[in-house]
Amino acid sequence: MKQFYRDLAPWLKLLLRRRQQFLVGTLLVWVTLLAGLSLLGLSGWFIVACALAGVALAAGLPSSLDVYVPGGGIRFFALLRTVARYVERLYNHNTVLTLLADLRHRVFGDLTRLDDASLKRRRASEWLSRLTSDIDNLDNLYLRLLIPPVAALLTILGVSAFIAIWLPVVGAVVAVVLTLLWAVVTFGYGWLGFANSYQQVSDQEELRRLVLDQVQASAELLSYQTQGWHRQKVEQHEALAFNNQRRLAVKAAMGNAFLSGVTGCLLIATLWIGSMALSAEQVVGPILVMAVIAVLGINEVLVLLPAAFLKLGLSYGAAQRLNALKVNQPVFDVVELPENTEGLSLQFDQVSYTYPESVAPALINLQATLPSQARAVITGVSGSGKSTLAGLVMGRIAPTQGAIRVAGISPWHISPESRADHFALLTQQTDLFDGTLEENLRIAKPSATEEELWQALSSVALSHWVQQQPKQLSTHVGEKGQQLSGGQARRVALARLMLRDPKVVLLDEPFAGVDAETARHLAMSLDQWLSGRTAIFLLHQIDDVSLLPNVDCQWHLDGGRLITDTTADS
């Protein structure tokens, strides 16, 4: 139980930071439920009272009934229930959306603090699951596991107290039975369905992964004639997930049946005890009917709880997965780089790096120095360690052995904000968002003028193409830049980088995907822009030396080792 609370505590605290909204939302739900029960009970009382008055008059007995007060009460509770339900839905849905934003902000913040090694342990689809399905499951804590049981318990106590005014014994029985029933359908059903709903978390993720593999790797599966085998694997896991889900649904159905059975027996008990009180003339008929109908309506208050608490394991599993994002980073003093520095030197001192759970190191004993405002070219085939070296320079990972220093400071110790201001990396993967060209460029510099945007596009030989588009800077690039060619998308990413003012720049294959003429234009623009900056070009090989003017050092990586260190001709 301690571990259970420890895992859920951070997320409960995050939710309860908005405790005022939680209390108001619970109050609105409670008012809605009470208005519905009051409408039901008062209507029953009014109908019986009218019937008895009519029977008395038909029998020639004197009888009177004020129809205006109960009639007004019925209209009042009907209007109150409608308005309260509308306000409750509006308010609580707004609260839920706000809580979702809080949860996503918290989780995304945890993701940004993970180093590259941790991020690469899982696929992008798994990280997306953390930001979507896991957060949605946690959201159930508020929507299904906090507000409904609290509102239900308050309603039980309120209805029991109201009945006890005329029928104390009935009120006490209703209070005891419904409170015990409330405990069973919350704590009891939370325990009953915990294992199945907890398993559902991993089932959903595994099934999502297999289906995505089936779609994304369809060409490879077809070429190796293994699509049938993989489809069978998907179907087998789907069957297991379906069986687990069916067992959970059976338990939910049993919970509803149990709830209906207990409330039915309570209804009979209320009618029996109330009938004895009626025979003893301790209560009148309309009051008895009102009490019976109120007990009958209480079933609607509890009916949602069994299914909600059967899925407690789903929320707990999501919380555990999200808690795993919190890695124990080493404690050290965070350093800020000076703002007025003109250039930053790079020094590799016997740097080695081995990825977790990997046998062979990615980099081995790198020893090199790149002076401030100098330029270097590092060549190497795929897998030689260029991306790992870039991650070390950017401070995204820390060396396993040795030390890397930027202006005498380890990048791992520099604050993320300072690294963002002083370092820039053009990766081989182009990251563009589903928006306009202007929106994608302004990510780098929100305050950039339109002239600066056009200048950046001109530097990457895109301004002429953009001017030909009907919407120009408002042209949509599509998700991941799908509306652009590969070369165009990459140049937009380069233009975005050139809007910034970093001191250290790493360019991974900056001339990939462009023709020779465009490559020369990019080389000329980069030569001007890189003046006064420390720069490293990461290339598979040098096809055209003229694209790399003013290079001071030429290095080569092979199997993680820096095997050459020569001075390149300018």
Coordinates of C-alpha atoms in Angstrom, one line a residue:
M1 CA 0.0 0.0 0.0
K2 CA 2.9 2.4 0.8
Q3 CA 4.4 1.7 -2.7
F4 CA 0.9 2.3 -4.2
Y5 CA 0.6 5.7 -2.6
R6 CA 4.2 6.6 -3.3
D7 CA 3.7 6.0 -7.0
L8 CA 0.5 7.9 -7.2
A9 CA 1.4 10.7 -4.8
P10 CA 3.3 13.0 -7.4
W11 CA 0.3 12.9 -9.7
L12 CA -2.3 13.3 -7.0
K13 CA -0.4 16.4 -5.7
L14 CA -0.3 17.8 -9.2
L15 CA -4.0 17.3 -9.6
L16 CA -4.8 18.7 -6.2
R17 CA -2.8 21.8 -6.9
R18 CA -6.1 22.9 -8.4
R19 CA -8.0 21.7 -5.3
Q20 CA -10.4 24.7 -5.5
Q21 CA -11.5 23.6 -8.9
F22 CA -11.8 20.1 -7.6
L23 CA -14.0 21.1 -4.8
V24 CA -16.2 23.3 -6.9
G25 CA -16.6 20.5 -9.5
T26 CA -17.5 18.0 -6.8
L27 CA -20.0 20.5 -5.4
L28 CA -21.6 20.9 -8.8
V29 CA -21.9 17.1 -9.3
W30 CA -23.4 16.8 -5.8
V31 CA -26.0 19.6 -6.5
T32 CA -26.9 17.9 -9.7
L33 CA -27.4 14.5 -8.1
L34 CA -29.4 16.0 -5.2
A35 CA -31.5 18.0 -7.6
G36 CA -32.3 14.8 -9.6
L37 CA -33.2 12.8 -6.4
S38 CA -35.2 15.7 -5.0
L39 CA -37.2 16.0 -8.3
L40 CA -37.8 12.2 -8.2
G41 CA -38.8 12.1 -4.6
L42 CA -41.0 15.2 -4.6
S43 CA -42.7 14.1 -7.8
G44 CA -43.5 10.7 -6.1
W45 CA -44.8 12.5 -3.0
F46 CA -46.9 14.9 -5.1
I47 CA -48.4 12.1 -7.2
V48 CA -49.4 10.0 -4.1
A49 CA -50.7 13.0 -2.2
C50 CA -52.9 14.0 -5.2
A51 CA -54.1 10.4 -5.5
L52 CA -55.0 10.2 -1.8
A53 CA -56.7 13.6 -1.9
G54 CA -58.7 12.5 -4.9
V55 CA -59.7 9.2 -3.3
A56 CA -60.8 11.1 -0.1
L57 CA -62.9 13.6 -2.1
A58 CA -64.5 10.7 -4.1
A59 CA -65.4 9.1 -0.8
G60 CA -67.0 12.3 0.4
L61 CA -64.4 13.0 3.0
P62 CA -63.0 16.5 3.5
S63 CA -59.6 16.9 2.0
S64 CA -57.3 19.7 0.9
L65 CA -53.9 19.9 -0.9
D66 CA -51.8 22.8 -1.7
V67 CA -50.6 22.1 -5.3
Y68 CA -48.7 25.3 -5.8
V69 CA -45.8 24.8 -3.4
P70 CA -44.9 21.2 -4.5
G71 CA -45.6 22.1 -8.1
G72 CA -43.3 25.0 -7.8
G73 CA -40.7 22.8 -6.1
I74 CA -40.9 20.3 -8.9
R75 CA -40.3 23.0 -11.5
F76 CA -37.5 24.4 -9.4
F77 CA -35.7 21.1 -9.0
A78 CA -36.2 20.3 -12.7
L79 CA -34.7 23.6 -13.7
L80 CA -31.9 23.3 -11.1
R81 CA -31.0 19.8 -12.4
T82 CA -30.8 21.0 -16.0
V83 CA -28.8 24.1 -15.2
A84 CA -26.5 22.3 -12.7
R85 CA -25.8 19.5 -15.1
Y86 CA -24.9 22.0 -17.9
V87 CA -22.7 24.1 -15.6
E88 CA -21.1 21.0 -14.1
R89 CA -20.2 19.5 -17.5
L90 CA -18.9 22.9 -18.7
Y91 CA -16.8 23.5 -15.6
N92 CA -15.5 20.0 -15.1
H93 CA -14.6 19.5 -18.7
N94 CA -12.7 22.8 -18.6
T95 CA -11.0 21.6 -15.4
V96 CA -10.1 18.3 -17.1
L97 CA -8.6 20.0 -20.1
T98 CA -6.6 22.2 -17.7
L99 CA -5.4 19.2 -15.8
L100 CA -4.4 17.5 -19.1
A101 CA -2.3 20.5 -20.0
D102 CA -0.6 20.3 -16.5
L103 CA 0.1 16.6 -16.9
R104 CA 1.4 17.0 -20.4
H105 CA 3.6 19.9 -19.4
R106 CA 5.0 17.9 -16.5
V107 CA 5.7 14.8 -18.6
F108 CA 7.1 16.8 -21.5
G109 CA 9.4 18.5 -19.1
D110 CA 10.6 15.1 -17.8
L111 CA 11.2 14.0 -21.4
T112 CA 13.3 17.1 -22.2
R113 CA 15.6 16.3 -19.2
L114 CA 16.4 12.9 -20.5
D115 CA 19.7 12.5 -22.2
D116 CA 20.0 11.1 -25.7
A117 CA 21.0 7.7 -24.4
S118 CA 17.8 7.4 -22.4
L119 CA 15.7 8.7 -25.3
K120 CA 17.1 6.2 -27.7
R121 CA 16.2 3.2 -25.5
R122 CA 12.6 3.5 -26.7
R123 CA 10.9 4.2 -29.9
A124 CA 9.2 7.5 -30.7
S125 CA 5.8 5.7 -30.6
E126 CA 6.5 4.7 -27.0
W127 CA 7.3 8.3 -26.0
L128 CA 4.1 9.4 -27.8
S129 CA 2.2 6.9 -25.7
R130 CA 3.5 8.5 -22.6
L131 CA 2.2 11.9 -23.7
T132 CA -1.2 10.6 -24.9
S133 CA -2.7 7.3 -23.6
D134 CA -0.8 7.3 -20.3
I135 CA -1.8 10.8 -19.5
D136 CA -5.4 10.1 -20.5
N137 CA -5.4 7.1 -18.1
L138 CA -4.0 9.3 -15.3
D139 CA -6.7 11.9 -16.1
N140 CA -9.3 9.2 -14.9
L141 CA -8.0 9.8 -11.4
Y142 CA -9.8 13.1 -11.4
L143 CA -12.7 12.4 -13.7
R144 CA -13.7 8.9 -12.5
L145 CA -11.9 8.1 -9.3
L146 CA -12.0 11.4 -7.3
I147 CA -15.1 13.4 -8.1
P148 CA -17.8 10.6 -8.5
P149 CA -17.0 8.7 -5.2
V150 CA -16.8 11.9 -3.2
A151 CA -20.1 13.2 -4.7
A152 CA -21.7 9.8 -4.2
L153 CA -20.7 9.5 -0.5
L154 CA -22.0 13.1 0.1
T155 CA -25.3 12.2 -1.6
I156 CA -25.7 9.0 0.4
L157 CA -25.2 10.9 3.7
G158 CA -27.6 13.7 2.5
V159 CA -30.3 11.3 1.4
S160 CA -30.0 9.2 4.6
A161 CA -30.2 12.3 6.8
F162 CA -33.3 13.6 4.9
I163 CA -35.1 10.2 5.2
A164 CA -34.2 10.1 8.9
I165 CA -36.3 13.2 9.6
W166 CA -39.5 11.1 9.2
L167 CA -38.2 7.5 9.3
P168 CA -35.1 7.4 11.6
V169 CA -34.7 3.6 11.4
V170 CA -35.0 3.7 7.6
G171 CA -32.5 6.5 7.5
A172 CA -30.0 4.6 9.6
V173 CA -30.4 1.4 7.6
V174 CA -30.0 3.3 4.3
A175 CA -26.9 5.1 5.6
V176 CA -25.2 1.9 6.9
V177 CA -26.0 -0.3 3.9
L178 CA -25.2 2.4 1.2
T179 CA -21.9 3.4 3.0
L180 CA -20.8 -0.3 3.1
L181 CA -21.9 -0.7 -0.6
W182 CA -19.9 2.5 -1.5
A183 CA -16.8 1.0 0.2
V184 CA -17.3 -2.3 -1.7
V185 CA -17.7 -0.7 -5.2
T186 CA -14.7 1.6 -4.6
F187 CA -12.0 -0.1 -2.6
G188 CA -13.3 -3.7 -3.2
Y189 CA -13.7 -3.3 -6.9
G190 CA -10.4 -1.4 -7.2
W191 CA -8.7 -4.5 -5.8
L192 CA -10.8 -7.0 -7.8
G193 CA -10.0 -5.5 -11.2
F194 CA -6.5 -4.2 -10.4
A195 CA -4.5 -7.1 -12.0
N196 CA -6.6 -7.1 -15.3
S197 CA -6.6 -3.4 -15.7
Y198 CA -2.9 -3.2 -14.9
Q199 CA -2.2 -5.8 -17.6
Q200 CA -4.2 -3.7 -20.0
V201 CA -1.6 -1.0 -20.0
S202 CA 1.2 -3.2 -21.3
D203 CA -1.3 -5.0 -23.7
Q204 CA -2.2 -1.7 -25.3
E205 CA 1.4 -0.6 -25.7
E206 CA 2.5 -3.9 -27.1
L207 CA -0.4 -4.1 -29.5
R208 CA 0.2 -0.5 -30.7
R209 CA 3.8 -1.3 -31.3
L210 CA 3.1 -4.4 -33.3
V211 CA 0.5 -2.7 -35.4
L212 CA 2.8 0.2 -36.1
D213 CA 5.6 -2.2 -37.1
Q214 CA 3.2 -4.0 -39.4
V215 CA 2.4 -0.7 -41.2
Q216 CA 5.8 1.0 -41.1
A217 CA 7.9 -2.1 -41.9
S218 CA 5.4 -3.5 -44.5
A219 CA 8.0 -3.3 -47.3
E220 CA 10.6 -5.1 -45.3
L221 CA 8.1 -7.8 -44.1
L222 CA 6.9 -8.3 -47.7
S223 CA 10.4 -8.5 -49.1
Y224 CA 11.4 -11.2 -46.5
Q225 CA 8.0 -12.9 -46.9
T226 CA 7.4 -12.6 -43.2
Q227 CA 4.2 -10.5 -43.2
G228 CA 2.1 -13.6 -42.5
W229 CA 4.2 -14.5 -39.4
H230 CA 4.1 -10.9 -38.1
R231 CA 0.3 -10.7 -38.7
Q232 CA -0.2 -13.9 -36.8
K233 CA 1.9 -12.4 -34.0
V234 CA -0.4 -9.4 -33.9
E235 CA -3.5 -11.5 -33.9
Q236 CA -2.2 -13.7 -31.1
H237 CA -1.4 -10.7 -28.9
E238 CA -4.8 -9.2 -29.8
A239 CA -6.5 -12.3 -28.7
L240 CA -4.7 -12.2 -25.3
A241 CA -5.6 -8.5 -24.9
F242 CA -9.2 -9.3 -25.8
N243 CA -9.4 -12.1 -23.3
N244 CA -8.1 -9.9 -20.5
Q245 CA -10.5 -7.1 -21.5
R246 CA -13.4 -9.5 -21.6
R247 CA -12.5 -10.7 -18.0
L248 CA -12.5 -7.1 -17.0
A249 CA -15.9 -6.5 -18.7
V250 CA -17.4 -9.6 -16.9
K251 CA -16.3 -8.2 -13.6
A252 CA -17.8 -4.9 -14.4
A253 CA -21.1 -6.6 -15.3
M254 CA -21.0 -8.6 -12.1
G255 CA -20.4 -5.3 -10.2
N256 CA -23.5 -3.7 -11.8
A257 CA -25.5 -6.8 -11.0
F258 CA -24.2 -6.8 -7.4
L259 CA -25.1 -3.1 -7.1
S260 CA -28.6 -3.6 -8.4
G261 CA -29.1 -6.6 -6.1
V262 CA -28.1 -4.7 -3.0
T263 CA -30.1 -1.6 -3.8
G264 CA -33.1 -3.8 -4.7
C265 CA -32.9 -5.5 -1.3
L266 CA -32.5 -2.1 0.4
L267 CA -35.6 -0.9 -1.5
I268 CA -37.6 -3.9 -0.1
A269 CA -36.2 -3.3 3.4
T270 CA -37.2 0.4 3.2
L271 CA -40.7 -0.5 2.0
W272 CA -41.1 -3.1 4.7
I273 CA -39.9 -0.9 7.6
G274 CA -41.8 2.1 6.2
S275 CA -45.0 0.0 5.9
M276 CA -44.7 -0.9 9.6
A277 CA -44.3 2.8 10.4
L278 CA -47.3 3.6 8.2
S279 CA -49.4 1.0 10.0
A280 CA -48.4 2.6 13.3
E281 CA -49.4 5.9 11.9
Q282 CA -45.9 7.3 12.4
V283 CA -45.7 8.5 8.8
V284 CA -48.1 9.3 6.0
G285 CA -48.2 7.5 2.7
P286 CA -46.7 10.2 0.5
I287 CA -43.6 10.4 2.8
L288 CA -43.1 6.7 2.6
V289 CA -43.3 6.8 -1.2
M290 CA -40.9 9.7 -1.3
A291 CA -38.4 7.6 0.8
V292 CA -38.8 4.6 -1.4
I293 CA -38.3 6.5 -4.6
A294 CA -35.2 8.3 -3.2
V295 CA -33.7 4.9 -2.3
L296 CA -34.5 3.7 -5.8
G297 CA -32.8 6.7 -7.4
I298 CA -29.6 6.3 -5.3
N299 CA -28.7 3.4 -7.7
E300 CA -27.9 6.1 -10.4
V301 CA -25.4 7.7 -8.0
L302 CA -23.4 4.5 -7.5
V303 CA -23.8 2.9 -11.0
L304 CA -20.7 4.4 -12.5
L305 CA -18.3 3.5 -9.6
P306 CA -17.7 -0.3 -10.2
A307 CA -16.5 0.2 -13.8
A308 CA -14.4 3.2 -12.9
F309 CA -12.6 1.5 -9.9
L310 CA -12.1 -1.7 -11.8
K311 CA -9.8 0.3 -14.0
L312 CA -7.7 1.6 -11.1
G313 CA -4.8 -0.6 -12.2
L314 CA -4.9 1.2 -15.6
S315 CA -4.2 4.6 -13.9
Y316 CA -1.6 3.0 -11.6
G317 CA 0.2 1.4 -14.4
A318 CA 0.3 4.7 -16.3
A319 CA 1.6 6.4 -13.2
Q320 CA 4.4 3.9 -12.9
R321 CA 5.4 4.3 -16.5
L322 CA 5.5 8.1 -16.2
N323 CA 7.4 7.9 -12.9
A324 CA 10.1 5.9 -14.8
L325 CA 10.9 9.1 -16.8
K326 CA 12.3 10.6 -13.6
V327 CA 15.9 9.6 -13.8
N328 CA 18.4 10.3 -11.1
Q329 CA 20.7 12.8 -12.7
P330 CA 24.1 13.4 -11.0
V331 CA 24.1 16.4 -8.7
F332 CA 26.5 19.2 -9.7
D333 CA 26.6 23.0 -9.9
V334 CA 25.0 24.3 -13.1
V335 CA 27.2 26.8 -15.0
E336 CA 26.1 29.7 -17.2
L337 CA 28.3 30.6 -20.1
P338 CA 29.2 34.3 -20.4
E339 CA 27.0 36.2 -22.8
N340 CA 29.7 38.5 -24.2
T341 CA 32.1 35.7 -25.3
E342 CA 33.1 35.9 -29.0
G343 CA 33.9 32.3 -29.5
L344 CA 34.2 29.0 -27.6
S345 CA 37.1 26.5 -27.8
L346 CA 36.5 22.7 -27.8
Q347 CA 38.8 20.2 -26.1
F348 CA 38.5 16.4 -26.1
D349 CA 40.6 14.8 -23.4
Q350 CA 40.7 11.0 -23.7
V351 CA 37.0 10.9 -24.2
S352 CA 35.2 7.6 -24.4
Y353 CA 31.5 6.8 -24.4
T354 CA 29.6 3.5 -24.1
Y355 CA 25.8 3.4 -24.4
P356 CA 23.9 1.7 -21.6
E357 CA 23.4 -2.1 -22.2
S358 CA 26.0 -1.9 -25.1
V359 CA 29.2 -4.0 -25.1
A360 CA 31.3 -2.0 -27.6
P361 CA 32.1 1.6 -26.9
A362 CA 30.8 4.2 -29.4
L363 CA 33.8 6.5 -28.9
I364 CA 37.3 5.5 -27.7
N365 CA 39.9 7.8 -26.2
L366 CA 39.3 10.9 -28.3
Q367 CA 42.1 13.4 -28.0
A368 CA 41.7 16.7 -29.9
T369 CA 41.5 20.4 -29.6
L370 CA 39.6 22.9 -31.7
P371 CA 40.5 26.5 -31.0
S372 CA 37.9 29.2 -30.6
Q373 CA 36.3 30.4 -33.9
A374 CA 38.0 27.6 -35.8
R375 CA 36.3 25.2 -38.1
A376 CA 36.8 21.4 -38.3
V377 CA 35.5 18.6 -40.6
I378 CA 34.9 15.2 -39.1
T379 CA 34.4 12.4 -41.6
G380 CA 33.3 8.9 -40.9
V381 CA 30.9 6.2 -42.2
S382 CA 27.5 5.6 -40.5
G383 CA 28.1 4.1 -37.0
S384 CA 31.6 5.5 -36.6
G385 CA 30.5 7.8 -33.7
K386 CA 29.8 11.2 -35.3
S387 CA 26.3 11.5 -33.8
T388 CA 27.6 10.4 -30.4
L389 CA 30.3 13.0 -30.6
A390 CA 27.7 15.7 -31.4
G391 CA 25.6 14.6 -28.4
L392 CA 28.7 15.0 -26.2
V393 CA 29.4 18.5 -27.5
M394 CA 25.8 19.5 -27.1
G395 CA 25.7 18.3 -23.5
R396 CA 23.0 15.8 -24.2
I397 CA 25.1 13.0 -22.8
A398 CA 28.1 12.8 -20.5
P399 CA 31.4 11.0 -21.3
T400 CA 31.8 7.5 -19.8
Q401 CA 35.5 8.3 -19.4
G402 CA 37.6 11.4 -20.0
A403 CA 36.4 14.9 -20.3
I404 CA 35.1 17.2 -23.0
R405 CA 35.3 21.0 -22.4
V406 CA 33.8 24.0 -24.1
A407 CA 35.7 27.1 -23.0
G408 CA 37.1 25.0 -20.1
I409 CA 33.6 23.9 -19.0
S410 CA 31.9 20.5 -19.4
P411 CA 28.9 20.9 -21.6
W412 CA 27.1 18.4 -19.3
H413 CA 27.4 21.0 -16.5
I414 CA 26.1 23.9 -18.6
S415 CA 22.5 24.8 -18.0
P416 CA 20.0 23.9 -20.7
E417 CA 19.1 27.5 -21.2
S418 CA 22.7 28.5 -21.7
R419 CA 23.4 25.6 -24.1
A420 CA 20.3 26.6 -26.1
D421 CA 21.7 30.2 -26.4
H422 CA 25.3 29.2 -27.3
F423 CA 25.1 25.8 -29.1
A424 CA 23.3 24.8 -32.3
L425 CA 23.0 21.5 -34.1
L426 CA 21.7 20.7 -37.6
T427 CA 20.8 17.0 -37.4
Q428 CA 20.2 14.6 -40.3
Q429 CA 16.6 14.3 -39.2
T430 CA 14.5 17.3 -40.2
D431 CA 12.1 18.4 -37.6
L432 CA 9.4 20.7 -39.0
F433 CA 5.9 21.2 -37.5
D434 CA 2.6 21.2 -39.1
G435 CA 2.4 25.0 -39.6
T436 CA 3.5 27.7 -42.0
L437 CA 7.0 28.5 -43.0
E438 CA 6.9 31.6 -40.9
E439 CA 5.8 29.7 -37.8
N440 CA 8.6 27.1 -38.3
L441 CA 11.2 29.8 -38.7
R442 CA 10.1 31.9 -35.7
I443 CA 10.7 28.9 -33.4
A444 CA 14.3 30.0 -33.5
K445 CA 13.7 33.7 -33.1
P446 CA 10.1 34.7 -32.3
S447 CA 11.0 38.4 -32.5
A448 CA 12.5 38.1 -36.0
T449 CA 11.3 40.7 -38.5
E450 CA 9.9 39.7 -41.9
E451 CA 13.1 41.0 -43.5
E452 CA 15.2 38.7 -41.3
L453 CA 13.0 35.8 -42.3
W454 CA 13.5 36.5 -46.0
Q455 CA 17.2 37.0 -45.5
A456 CA 17.4 33.6 -43.9
L457 CA 15.5 32.0 -46.7
S458 CA 17.8 33.7 -49.2
S459 CA 20.8 32.3 -47.5
V460 CA 19.6 28.8 -48.1
A461 CA 18.4 29.5 -51.7
L462 CA 14.7 29.2 -50.9
S463 CA 13.5 32.9 -51.1
H464 CA 12.8 32.7 -54.9
W465 CA 10.7 29.5 -54.5
V466 CA 8.8 30.9 -51.5
Q467 CA 8.0 34.1 -53.5
Q468 CA 6.4 32.0 -56.2
Q469 CA 4.0 30.4 -53.7
P470 CA 0.5 31.9 -53.4
K471 CA 0.8 32.3 -49.6
Q472 CA 4.6 32.9 -49.5
L473 CA 5.6 32.9 -45.8
S474 CA 2.2 31.6 -44.9
T475 CA 2.7 28.5 -47.0
H476 CA 2.0 25.3 -45.0
V477 CA 4.8 22.8 -44.8
G478 CA 2.6 19.9 -43.6
E479 CA 3.3 17.5 -40.8
K480 CA 7.1 16.8 -40.6
G481 CA 7.5 19.0 -43.7
Q482 CA 5.6 16.6 -46.0
Q483 CA 4.5 19.4 -48.3
L484 CA 8.2 20.1 -49.1
S485 CA 10.8 18.0 -50.8
G486 CA 13.5 16.5 -48.6
G487 CA 16.1 19.1 -49.7
Q488 CA 13.7 22.0 -49.2
A489 CA 12.7 20.8 -45.7
R490 CA 16.3 20.5 -44.8
R491 CA 17.1 24.0 -46.0
V492 CA 14.2 25.4 -44.0
A493 CA 15.7 23.7 -40.9
L494 CA 19.1 25.3 -41.8
A495 CA 17.5 28.7 -42.3
R496 CA 15.9 28.4 -38.9
L497 CA 19.3 27.6 -37.4
M498 CA 20.8 30.6 -39.1
L499 CA 18.3 32.9 -37.4
R500 CA 20.0 32.2 -34.1
D501 CA 23.3 33.5 -32.8
P502 CA 25.1 30.5 -31.4
K503 CA 28.8 30.4 -30.6
V504 CA 29.3 26.7 -31.3
V505 CA 27.7 25.1 -34.4
L506 CA 27.5 21.5 -35.5
L507 CA 26.3 20.7 -39.0
D508 CA 25.5 17.1 -39.8
E509 CA 25.6 16.6 -43.6
P510 CA 24.5 20.2 -44.4
F511 CA 24.7 19.7 -48.2
A512 CA 22.6 16.5 -48.3
G513 CA 19.7 16.4 -50.7
V514 CA 20.7 19.4 -52.8
D515 CA 22.2 19.8 -56.2
A516 CA 25.7 21.1 -56.8
E517 CA 24.7 24.7 -57.5
T518 CA 22.6 24.9 -54.4
A519 CA 25.3 23.3 -52.4
R520 CA 27.8 26.0 -53.5
H521 CA 25.2 28.7 -52.5
L522 CA 24.8 27.1 -49.1
A523 CA 28.6 26.8 -48.7
M524 CA 29.0 30.6 -49.4
S525 CA 26.2 31.5 -47.0
L526 CA 27.6 29.3 -44.3
D527 CA 31.1 30.6 -44.8
Q528 CA 29.8 34.1 -44.0
W529 CA 27.5 33.1 -41.2
L530 CA 30.1 30.9 -39.4
S531 CA 32.6 33.8 -39.2
G532 CA 33.5 34.3 -35.6
R533 CA 31.9 31.0 -34.5
T534 CA 33.4 27.6 -33.6
A535 CA 32.0 25.1 -36.1
I536 CA 32.2 21.3 -36.9
F537 CA 31.1 19.8 -40.1
L538 CA 30.0 16.1 -39.7
L539 CA 30.2 14.4 -43.1
H540 CA 30.4 10.8 -44.4
Q541 CA 33.0 11.9 -46.9
I542 CA 34.3 15.1 -48.6
D543 CA 33.1 15.1 -52.1
D544 CA 34.0 18.7 -52.9
V545 CA 36.7 20.5 -51.0
S546 CA 35.4 23.8 -52.3
L547 CA 32.3 23.5 -50.2
L548 CA 34.4 23.7 -47.0
P549 CA 36.3 27.0 -47.2
N550 CA 38.4 28.2 -44.3
V551 CA 38.5 24.8 -42.5
D552 CA 41.3 24.6 -40.0
C553 CA 41.2 20.9 -39.0
Q554 CA 40.2 17.7 -40.7
W555 CA 39.6 14.7 -38.6
H556 CA 38.4 11.2 -39.3
L557 CA 36.4 8.8 -37.1
D558 CA 36.7 5.0 -37.6
G559 CA 35.0 2.6 -35.2
G560 CA 34.9 5.3 -32.6
R561 CA 38.6 6.2 -32.8
L562 CA 40.0 9.5 -34.1
I563 CA 42.6 8.1 -36.4
T564 CA 43.7 11.2 -38.2
D565 CA 44.3 14.8 -37.1
T566 CA 45.6 16.9 -39.9
T567 CA 45.6 20.6 -40.7
A568 CA 43.4 21.2 -43.7
D569 CA 44.2 23.8 -46.4
S570 CA 42.1 26.9 -46.2

